[in-house]
Short mmCIF file of C-alpha atoms and ligand atoms in Angstrom, two decimals:
data_model
loop_
_atom_site.label_atom_id
_atom_site.label_comp_id
_atom_site.label_asym_id
_atom_site.label_seq_id
_atom_site.Cartn_x
_atom_site.Cartn_y
_atom_site.Cartn_z
CA MET A 28 0.00 0.00 0.00
CA ASN A 29 1.56 3.26 -1.15
CA PHE A 30 -0.51 5.54 1.03
CA ASP A 31 -1.22 6.09 4.68
CA PRO A 32 -4.78 4.97 5.49
CA VAL A 33 -4.88 7.08 8.65
CA SER A 34 -4.10 10.40 6.95
CA GLU A 35 -6.40 9.53 4.03
CA ALA A 36 -9.23 8.78 6.46
CA LYS A 37 -8.48 11.97 8.37
CA GLY A 38 -8.70 13.78 5.04
CA ILE A 39 -12.31 12.74 4.51
CA GLU A 40 -13.29 12.99 8.18
CA LYS A 41 -15.80 15.79 7.52
CA GLU A 42 -17.55 13.68 4.93
CA ILE A 43 -17.71 10.67 7.26
CA ILE A 44 -19.25 12.82 9.99
CA ALA A 45 -21.71 14.38 7.52
CA TRP A 46 -22.86 10.91 6.41
CA ARG A 47 -23.24 9.81 10.00
CA ARG A 48 -25.36 12.87 10.81
CA ASP A 49 -27.50 12.36 7.74
CA PHE A 50 -28.19 8.74 8.72
CA HIS A 51 -28.73 9.84 12.31
CA MET A 52 -31.41 12.33 11.28
CA HIS A 53 -33.18 9.68 9.19
CA PRO A 54 -33.23 6.49 11.26
CA GLU A 55 -34.95 3.42 9.83
CA LEU A 56 -35.95 0.29 11.73
CA LYS A 57 -35.02 -3.27 10.82
CA TYR A 58 -35.80 -4.28 7.23
CA GLU A 59 -37.04 -0.73 6.48
CA GLU A 60 -33.62 0.70 5.57
CA GLU A 61 -34.85 2.01 2.19
CA ARG A 62 -33.39 5.52 2.34
CA THR A 63 -30.15 4.52 4.03
CA SER A 64 -29.44 1.74 1.56
CA LYS A 65 -30.27 4.01 -1.38
CA VAL A 66 -27.75 6.64 -0.20
CA VAL A 67 -25.13 3.93 0.35
CA GLU A 68 -25.73 2.27 -3.01
CA GLU A 69 -25.57 5.54 -4.96
CA HIS A 70 -22.15 6.33 -3.50
CA LEU A 71 -20.84 2.82 -4.09
CA ARG A 72 -21.93 2.86 -7.74
CA GLU A 73 -20.39 6.28 -8.25
CA TRP A 74 -17.07 4.96 -6.91
CA GLY A 75 -17.11 1.97 -9.23
CA TYR A 76 -18.35 -0.88 -7.05
CA SER A 77 -20.51 -3.60 -8.52
CA THR A 78 -23.48 -3.88 -6.22
CA LYS A 79 -26.07 -6.52 -5.51
CA ARG A 80 -29.23 -5.95 -3.51
CA VAL A 81 -30.47 -8.35 -0.85
CA GLY A 82 -33.68 -6.64 0.21
CA THR A 83 -32.55 -3.47 1.94
CA GLY A 84 -29.03 -4.89 2.20
CA ILE A 85 -26.17 -4.34 -0.23
CA ILE A 86 -23.26 -6.55 -1.25
CA ALA A 87 -20.62 -4.49 -3.06
CA ASP A 88 -17.42 -5.74 -4.70
CA ILE A 89 -14.30 -4.06 -5.99
CA GLY A 90 -11.07 -5.53 -7.33
CA GLY A 91 -10.40 -9.13 -8.28
CA GLY A 92 -7.98 -11.94 -7.64
CA LYS A 93 -7.52 -14.98 -5.50
CA LYS A 94 -8.32 -13.56 -2.11
CA THR A 95 -11.40 -11.79 -0.83
CA ILE A 96 -11.80 -9.87 2.39
CA ALA A 97 -15.25 -8.79 3.55
CA LEU A 98 -16.00 -5.74 5.69
CA ARG A 99 -19.44 -5.39 7.23
CA ALA A 100 -21.57 -2.55 8.60
CA ASP A 101 -25.14 -2.66 9.92
CA MET A 102 -27.63 0.09 9.04
CA ASP A 103 -30.72 -0.25 11.23
CA ALA A 104 -31.96 2.00 14.04
CA LEU A 105 -34.07 1.36 17.15
CA PRO A 106 -37.62 2.20 18.26
CA ILE A 107 -36.41 4.77 20.81
CA GLN A 108 -37.33 8.46 21.18
CA GLU A 109 -34.10 10.48 21.06
CA GLU A 110 -33.47 12.79 24.03
CA ASN A 111 -30.23 14.38 22.81
CA GLU A 112 -30.50 18.06 21.93
CA VAL A 113 -28.11 18.17 18.98
CA PRO A 114 -28.41 19.84 15.57
CA TYR A 115 -28.54 16.39 13.94
CA LYS A 116 -31.24 15.00 16.26
CA SER A 117 -33.47 12.28 14.78
CA LYS A 118 -36.23 13.76 12.64
CA ILE A 119 -38.39 10.67 13.02
CA PRO A 120 -40.43 10.49 16.23
CA GLY A 121 -39.90 7.26 18.13
CA LYS A 122 -36.92 6.14 16.04
CA MET A 123 -33.27 6.67 16.82
CA HIS A 124 -29.80 5.44 15.99
CA ALA A 125 -29.13 4.55 19.64
CA CYS A 126 -26.61 1.80 18.96
CA GLY A 127 -24.27 3.62 16.58
CA HIS A 128 -25.13 1.77 13.39
CA ASP A 129 -25.26 5.20 11.68
CA ALA A 130 -21.56 5.50 12.57
CA HIS A 131 -20.80 1.97 11.33
CA THR A 132 -22.40 2.73 7.96
CA ALA A 133 -20.58 6.07 7.67
CA MET A 134 -17.19 4.57 8.61
CA LEU A 135 -17.53 1.81 6.03
CA LEU A 136 -18.63 4.31 3.37
CA GLY A 137 -15.46 6.25 4.12
CA ALA A 138 -13.43 3.07 3.73
CA ALA A 139 -15.27 2.34 0.47
CA LYS A 140 -14.27 5.71 -0.92
CA ILE A 141 -10.59 5.34 -0.01
CA ILE A 142 -10.38 1.75 -1.25
CA ALA A 143 -11.95 2.76 -4.57
CA ALA A 144 -9.48 5.62 -4.97
CA HIS A 145 -6.63 3.09 -4.64
CA ARG A 146 -8.16 0.15 -6.48
CA GLU A 147 -5.05 -0.18 -8.70
CA GLU A 148 -3.07 -1.20 -5.63
CA LEU A 149 -5.52 -3.91 -4.57
CA ASN A 150 -4.16 -7.45 -4.68
CA GLY A 151 -7.53 -9.11 -4.49
CA ARG A 152 -11.16 -8.38 -3.96
CA VAL A 153 -12.82 -6.30 -1.26
CA ARG A 154 -16.43 -7.07 -0.49
CA LEU A 155 -18.50 -4.62 1.50
CA ILE A 156 -21.59 -5.87 3.27
CA PHE A 157 -24.12 -3.24 4.34
CA GLN A 158 -26.69 -5.28 6.18
CA PRO A 159 -30.18 -4.59 7.46
CA ALA A 160 -31.79 -5.62 10.70
CA GLU A 161 -29.00 -6.36 13.14
CA GLU A 162 -31.30 -5.43 16.03
CA GLY A 163 -33.33 -8.57 16.58
CA GLY A 164 -33.82 -9.28 12.88
CA ASN A 165 -30.80 -11.48 12.11
CA GLY A 166 -30.19 -9.52 8.92
CA ALA A 167 -26.83 -11.28 8.71
CA VAL A 168 -28.61 -14.56 7.94
CA LYS A 169 -30.44 -12.96 5.00
CA MET A 170 -27.18 -11.53 3.67
CA ILE A 171 -25.46 -14.93 3.90
CA GLU A 172 -28.42 -16.53 2.10
CA GLY A 173 -28.04 -13.79 -0.50
CA GLY A 174 -24.44 -14.83 -1.17
CA ALA A 175 -22.55 -12.33 0.99
CA LEU A 176 -19.91 -14.87 2.03
CA GLU A 177 -19.39 -16.63 -1.31
CA GLY A 178 -15.66 -16.71 -1.99
CA VAL A 179 -14.85 -14.76 1.17
CA ASP A 180 -11.63 -15.71 3.01
CA ALA A 181 -11.99 -13.46 6.06
CA ILE A 182 -14.44 -10.97 7.49
CA PHE A 183 -14.16 -8.01 9.83
CA GLY A 184 -16.74 -5.71 11.34
CA PHE A 185 -16.74 -2.79 13.76
CA HIS A 186 -19.01 -1.75 16.58
CA VAL A 187 -18.64 1.62 18.30
CA TRP A 188 -18.17 0.87 21.99
CA MET A 189 -19.17 2.94 25.01
CA ASP A 190 -17.08 0.84 27.40
CA LEU A 191 -13.79 1.86 25.77
CA PRO A 192 -12.14 5.29 25.83
CA SER A 193 -12.56 7.25 22.64
CA GLY A 194 -10.27 6.21 19.81
CA VAL A 195 -9.12 2.89 21.26
CA ILE A 196 -9.70 -0.16 19.07
CA GLY A 197 -10.82 -3.14 21.15
CA ILE A 198 -9.61 -6.52 19.92
CA ARG A 199 -10.45 -9.80 21.58
CA ASP A 200 -9.68 -13.47 20.92
CA GLY A 201 -12.45 -16.02 21.18
CA PRO A 202 -15.93 -15.26 22.55
CA PHE A 203 -16.72 -11.52 22.52
CA LEU A 204 -20.52 -11.25 22.57
CA ALA A 205 -22.88 -13.85 23.95
CA GLY A 206 -25.21 -16.26 22.25
CA ALA A 207 -28.83 -15.36 22.89
CA GLY A 208 -32.10 -17.20 22.91
CA ILE A 209 -35.67 -16.61 23.99
CA PHE A 210 -38.17 -18.86 25.66
CA GLY A 211 -41.87 -18.66 26.29
CA GLY A 212 -44.44 -21.02 27.61
CA LYS A 213 -47.32 -21.68 29.91
CA ILE A 214 -48.17 -23.81 32.88
CA ILE A 215 -51.58 -25.34 32.37
CA GLY A 216 -53.56 -26.07 35.55
CA LYS A 217 -57.25 -26.22 36.30
CA GLY A 218 -59.01 -23.02 37.31
CA GLY A 219 -61.68 -22.53 39.92
CA HIS A 220 -62.90 -20.54 42.91
CA GLY A 221 -60.22 -18.87 44.98
CA ALA A 222 -61.91 -20.24 48.11
CA SER A 223 -61.79 -23.85 46.87
CA PRO A 224 -58.17 -24.45 45.86
CA HIS A 225 -58.51 -28.20 46.51
CA GLU A 226 -60.83 -28.45 43.51
CA THR A 227 -58.28 -26.83 41.19
CA VAL A 228 -54.75 -27.35 39.95
CA ASP A 229 -53.47 -23.88 40.81
CA PRO A 230 -50.82 -22.95 38.23
CA ILE A 231 -49.54 -19.96 40.25
CA PRO A 232 -47.53 -21.76 42.96
CA ILE A 233 -46.34 -24.18 40.27
CA ALA A 234 -45.06 -21.23 38.22
CA ALA A 235 -43.40 -19.77 41.30
CA GLU A 236 -41.62 -23.06 41.91
CA ALA A 237 -40.54 -23.38 38.28
CA ILE A 238 -39.22 -19.81 38.09
CA LEU A 239 -37.18 -20.30 41.27
CA ALA A 240 -35.92 -23.62 39.95
CA PHE A 241 -34.74 -21.89 36.76
CA GLN A 242 -32.45 -19.81 38.99
CA THR A 243 -30.56 -22.98 39.87
CA ILE A 244 -29.54 -23.60 36.25
CA VAL A 245 -26.85 -20.93 36.39
CA SER A 246 -25.99 -21.37 40.08
CA ARG A 247 -26.08 -25.21 40.30
CA ASN A 248 -25.80 -26.70 36.80
CA ILE A 249 -23.36 -24.52 34.86
CA PRO A 250 -19.75 -25.09 35.96
CA PRO A 251 -18.72 -22.15 38.18
CA ILE A 252 -15.95 -20.98 35.84
CA GLU A 253 -18.36 -20.73 32.90
CA THR A 254 -21.02 -18.06 32.40
CA GLY A 255 -24.66 -18.00 31.47
CA VAL A 256 -27.84 -16.04 32.05
CA VAL A 257 -31.42 -17.23 32.51
CA SER A 258 -33.88 -14.36 33.02
CA VAL A 259 -37.64 -14.78 33.29
CA THR A 260 -38.79 -11.31 32.24
CA SER A 261 -42.56 -11.61 31.95
CA VAL A 262 -45.19 -13.52 33.95
CA HIS A 263 -48.92 -13.23 33.42
CA ALA A 264 -51.85 -14.96 35.09
CA GLY A 265 -55.32 -14.26 36.34
CA THR A 266 -57.44 -11.11 36.51
CA ALA A 267 -59.64 -11.46 39.62
CA PHE A 268 -58.86 -11.76 43.35
CA ASN A 269 -61.18 -14.72 43.87
CA VAL A 270 -60.51 -16.79 40.77
CA ILE A 271 -57.73 -19.31 40.44
CA PRO A 272 -56.64 -19.01 36.82
CA GLU A 273 -56.34 -21.82 34.36
CA GLU A 274 -52.86 -20.88 33.12
CA VAL A 275 -49.71 -18.90 33.83
CA GLU A 276 -47.82 -17.52 30.85
CA PHE A 277 -44.16 -16.59 31.04
CA LYS A 278 -41.25 -15.60 28.83
CA GLY A 279 -37.64 -14.61 29.06
CA THR A 280 -34.15 -14.78 27.61
CA PHE A 281 -31.01 -16.84 28.06
CA ARG A 282 -27.39 -16.05 27.18
CA PHE A 283 -24.19 -18.07 26.91
CA PHE A 284 -20.70 -17.99 25.43
CA LYS A 285 -20.23 -21.66 24.65
CA PRO A 286 -22.70 -23.63 22.52
CA GLU A 287 -22.63 -26.52 25.02
CA ILE A 288 -23.70 -24.15 27.79
CA GLY A 289 -26.57 -22.93 25.61
CA GLU A 290 -27.66 -26.55 25.15
CA LEU A 291 -27.34 -27.27 28.86
CA ILE A 292 -29.58 -24.30 29.72
CA GLN A 293 -32.25 -25.47 27.29
CA ARG A 294 -32.13 -29.07 28.50
CA ARG A 295 -32.40 -28.08 32.18
CA MET A 296 -35.34 -25.74 31.50
CA ARG A 297 -37.24 -28.60 29.89
CA GLU A 298 -36.36 -31.06 32.65
CA LEU A 299 -37.29 -28.68 35.47
CA LEU A 300 -40.55 -27.55 33.96
CA GLY A 301 -41.51 -31.11 32.99
CA GLY A 302 -40.71 -32.48 36.44
CA ILE A 303 -42.32 -29.72 38.48
CA THR A 304 -45.57 -29.64 36.50
CA LYS A 305 -45.77 -33.45 36.59
CA ALA A 306 -45.35 -33.47 40.37
CA HIS A 307 -48.36 -31.17 40.69
CA GLY A 308 -50.56 -32.78 38.05
CA ALA A 309 -50.33 -29.84 35.68
CA GLY A 310 -49.38 -29.58 32.03
CA TYR A 311 -47.04 -27.19 30.26
CA GLU A 312 -45.90 -25.76 26.97
CA LEU A 313 -42.37 -24.54 26.41
CA ASN A 314 -40.91 -23.03 23.26
CA ILE A 315 -37.23 -22.31 23.22
CA GLU A 316 -35.61 -20.55 20.31
CA GLU A 317 -31.90 -19.95 19.91
CA LEU A 318 -31.73 -16.58 18.14
CA THR A 319 -28.08 -15.73 17.79
CA PRO A 320 -24.98 -17.84 18.38
CA PRO A 321 -22.06 -16.43 20.39
CA THR A 322 -19.76 -14.06 18.48
CA ILE A 323 -16.43 -15.89 18.49
CA ASN A 324 -13.38 -14.17 17.02
CA SER A 325 -10.68 -16.26 15.40
CA LYS A 326 -7.42 -15.92 17.32
CA GLU A 327 -5.48 -15.75 14.07
CA MET A 328 -7.62 -12.90 12.72
CA ALA A 329 -7.58 -11.04 16.04
CA ASP A 330 -3.76 -11.29 16.00
CA PHE A 331 -3.73 -10.06 12.41
CA ALA A 332 -5.86 -7.06 13.43
CA ARG A 333 -3.42 -6.28 16.28
CA LYS A 334 -0.49 -6.39 13.84
CA VAL A 335 -2.28 -4.04 11.45
CA ALA A 336 -3.17 -1.60 14.26
CA GLU A 337 0.44 -1.71 15.45
CA LYS A 338 1.82 -1.03 11.97
CA TYR A 339 -0.32 2.09 11.48
CA ASN A 340 0.03 3.38 15.04
CA LEU A 341 -3.62 2.89 15.82
CA LYS A 342 -4.23 2.62 19.56
CA TYR A 343 -5.64 -0.77 20.52
CA GLY A 344 -6.33 -2.80 23.60
CA GLU A 345 -8.32 -5.60 25.12
CA VAL A 346 -12.12 -5.33 25.20
CA GLN A 347 -14.21 -7.09 27.83
CA PRO A 348 -16.80 -9.63 26.70
CA THR A 349 -20.47 -8.74 27.13
CA MET A 350 -23.67 -10.75 27.48
CA GLY A 351 -25.23 -8.67 24.69
CA ALA A 352 -25.58 -10.46 21.35
CA GLU A 353 -24.64 -9.52 17.79
CA ASP A 354 -25.62 -11.21 14.55
CA PHE A 355 -22.06 -10.83 13.23
CA ALA A 356 -21.80 -14.24 14.92
CA PHE A 357 -23.45 -15.84 11.87
CA TYR A 358 -20.65 -14.67 9.56
CA LEU A 359 -18.02 -15.89 12.01
CA ARG A 360 -19.59 -19.35 12.05
CA LYS A 361 -18.86 -19.61 8.30
CA VAL A 362 -15.55 -17.80 7.76
CA PRO A 363 -12.70 -16.74 10.05
CA GLY A 364 -12.66 -13.14 11.13
CA ALA A 365 -12.96 -10.77 14.04
CA PHE A 366 -15.53 -8.35 15.35
CA LEU A 367 -13.75 -5.23 16.58
CA ALA A 368 -14.80 -2.43 18.90
CA LEU A 369 -14.06 1.27 18.49
CA GLY A 370 -14.06 3.21 21.77
CA ILE A 371 -16.35 6.27 21.73
CA ARG A 372 -16.61 7.14 25.42
CA ASN A 373 -15.79 10.80 26.03
CA GLU A 374 -16.63 12.00 29.56
CA GLU A 375 -15.74 15.64 28.82
CA ARG A 376 -18.30 15.78 26.05
CA GLY A 377 -20.94 13.90 28.02
CA ILE A 378 -20.78 10.89 25.71
CA VAL A 379 -21.29 8.30 28.42
CA TYR A 380 -24.82 6.93 28.00
CA PRO A 381 -25.01 3.23 27.22
CA HIS A 382 -26.06 1.67 23.93
CA HIS A 383 -29.86 1.70 23.42
CA HIS A 384 -30.23 4.71 25.78
CA PRO A 385 -32.25 7.75 24.52
CA ARG A 386 -29.14 9.89 25.16
CA PHE A 387 -26.65 7.53 23.54
CA ASN A 388 -24.21 9.43 21.35
CA VAL A 389 -20.98 8.82 19.49
CA ASP A 390 -17.69 10.70 19.70
CA GLU A 391 -17.55 11.59 16.01
CA ASP A 392 -13.94 12.75 16.21
CA VAL A 393 -12.69 9.15 16.22
CA LEU A 394 -14.82 7.72 13.41
CA TYR A 395 -12.01 8.25 10.91
CA LEU A 396 -9.92 5.80 12.95
CA GLY A 397 -12.48 3.08 12.28
CA THR A 398 -12.37 3.93 8.58
CA ALA A 399 -8.55 3.87 8.60
CA MET A 400 -8.50 0.47 10.30
CA GLU A 401 -10.97 -0.97 7.78
CA VAL A 402 -8.88 0.26 4.86
CA ALA A 403 -5.68 -1.03 6.47
CA LEU A 404 -7.21 -4.45 7.19
CA ALA A 405 -8.32 -4.78 3.58
CA PHE A 406 -5.01 -3.87 1.95
CA GLU A 407 -2.87 -5.77 4.46
CA PHE A 408 -4.99 -8.91 4.22
CA LEU A 409 -4.88 -8.99 0.44
CA ARG A 410 -1.14 -8.32 0.41
CA GLY A 411 -0.31 -11.39 2.50
NI1 NI B 522 -25.46 -2.54 17.69
#
C-alpha cells in the first residue's frame, strides 16, 4: 500500500461525519432501511463498485484476484425516542440510531471511498456488506443466504463501543458477545374458585416453583468458571382476586458464550418444567428458540488485526466480553474473522450513556480511525 490509510481517512473525516449525521437524522428500523441503503448504493456505484441488492441490504465488490476480504456494517436504528439536543437529532419520532449503526455505515462508506481511490493497488477483492436488521432481525442470515460470504476468506466488522475510551480499538480473541435465545411457555392447571383451591390445579404456585428452579440452572448446573444467564422477564396470570386461573404464561431470555452451555440451559429448563408440573398434576408448553450464536473471534484474525493496528500506530487494547448479542456471529460461524470495537466514550463531552439509551451518542472525532483500520485491514490482508 503506497498511502497512509490514517491520513487519508483523516482527510475525509468531515464527509464521514456528515454521512453519519444524515443517517442519524433519518433512522430506519429493521428491514425498512430504504433511504439509508439508497444513499449507500448511490455512492458505491459512483465509486465503481458492482453492487447486488439483498432486500434493503447491499453486497458491493471491488477488485479481483484470489483472495477476498469482507467488511461489514449494519444500518438499522431502534424504536427509541431520542433525548439528545443536537443539531442532527433524529427527525423521526420514536426512532433513533441509539446503537451507533449510523456510525458503522458512515465509517464503512469512508473506507469504500478510499479503497476505490486506490483500487489499482488492490491485490484481491474487497467485499462490502451493508446489512439490514442487526437489532433482533438477524439480517446477517439474510445476507449470507443472498451470497454475501461466497468466496470470502476473512471478514471483519466494527461496533462503536461505550465501554472503551474514545479512539481505542478493542480486539479480543475467542468469545466476545454472547449467544442469545428466547423462551416462552405456559403452565396449564385447572381453574376454579379462589376459596376452593382443593378443587383446582393452581398454576400460580407451580409457576413460582418453576421460576425459582430456573435460577438454579446458572448457580447449580453450569460449571462455576463458565457463564450463562437465565432471566424470566414476563409472567402473566389471572385477573380477579377470587378466581384461580387456568394458566400462567411466562417468557424470558437466556445467554451463553459456549454452545454446550446454551444446550445445557435449554435441557435443564425442559427437565425442570416437565418435572415440576408433573409433580403437581399440571401440564405445560415450552418453546425455546436460539436466536443468535455467540460471536467468536478467530485468534489468528484477532492477531492479524493487532499487527495491522500496530503497523499504522492505531491505539488498541483488550475489550471485555459482554452478554449482549450480535448477529455478526453468523458470519463468524462460516468464515474466520474478528468483530472489533471502536471506543467512543468521552466524559468531557458527556458521551457516556449506554447503547440503546435515549441519550446515547458517538464521539464523532474518532470515526475516521475506524475507517482507517478498515482500509488497512483490507489492503494488508490482500497483500499477504
Ligand atoms: Ni449494535
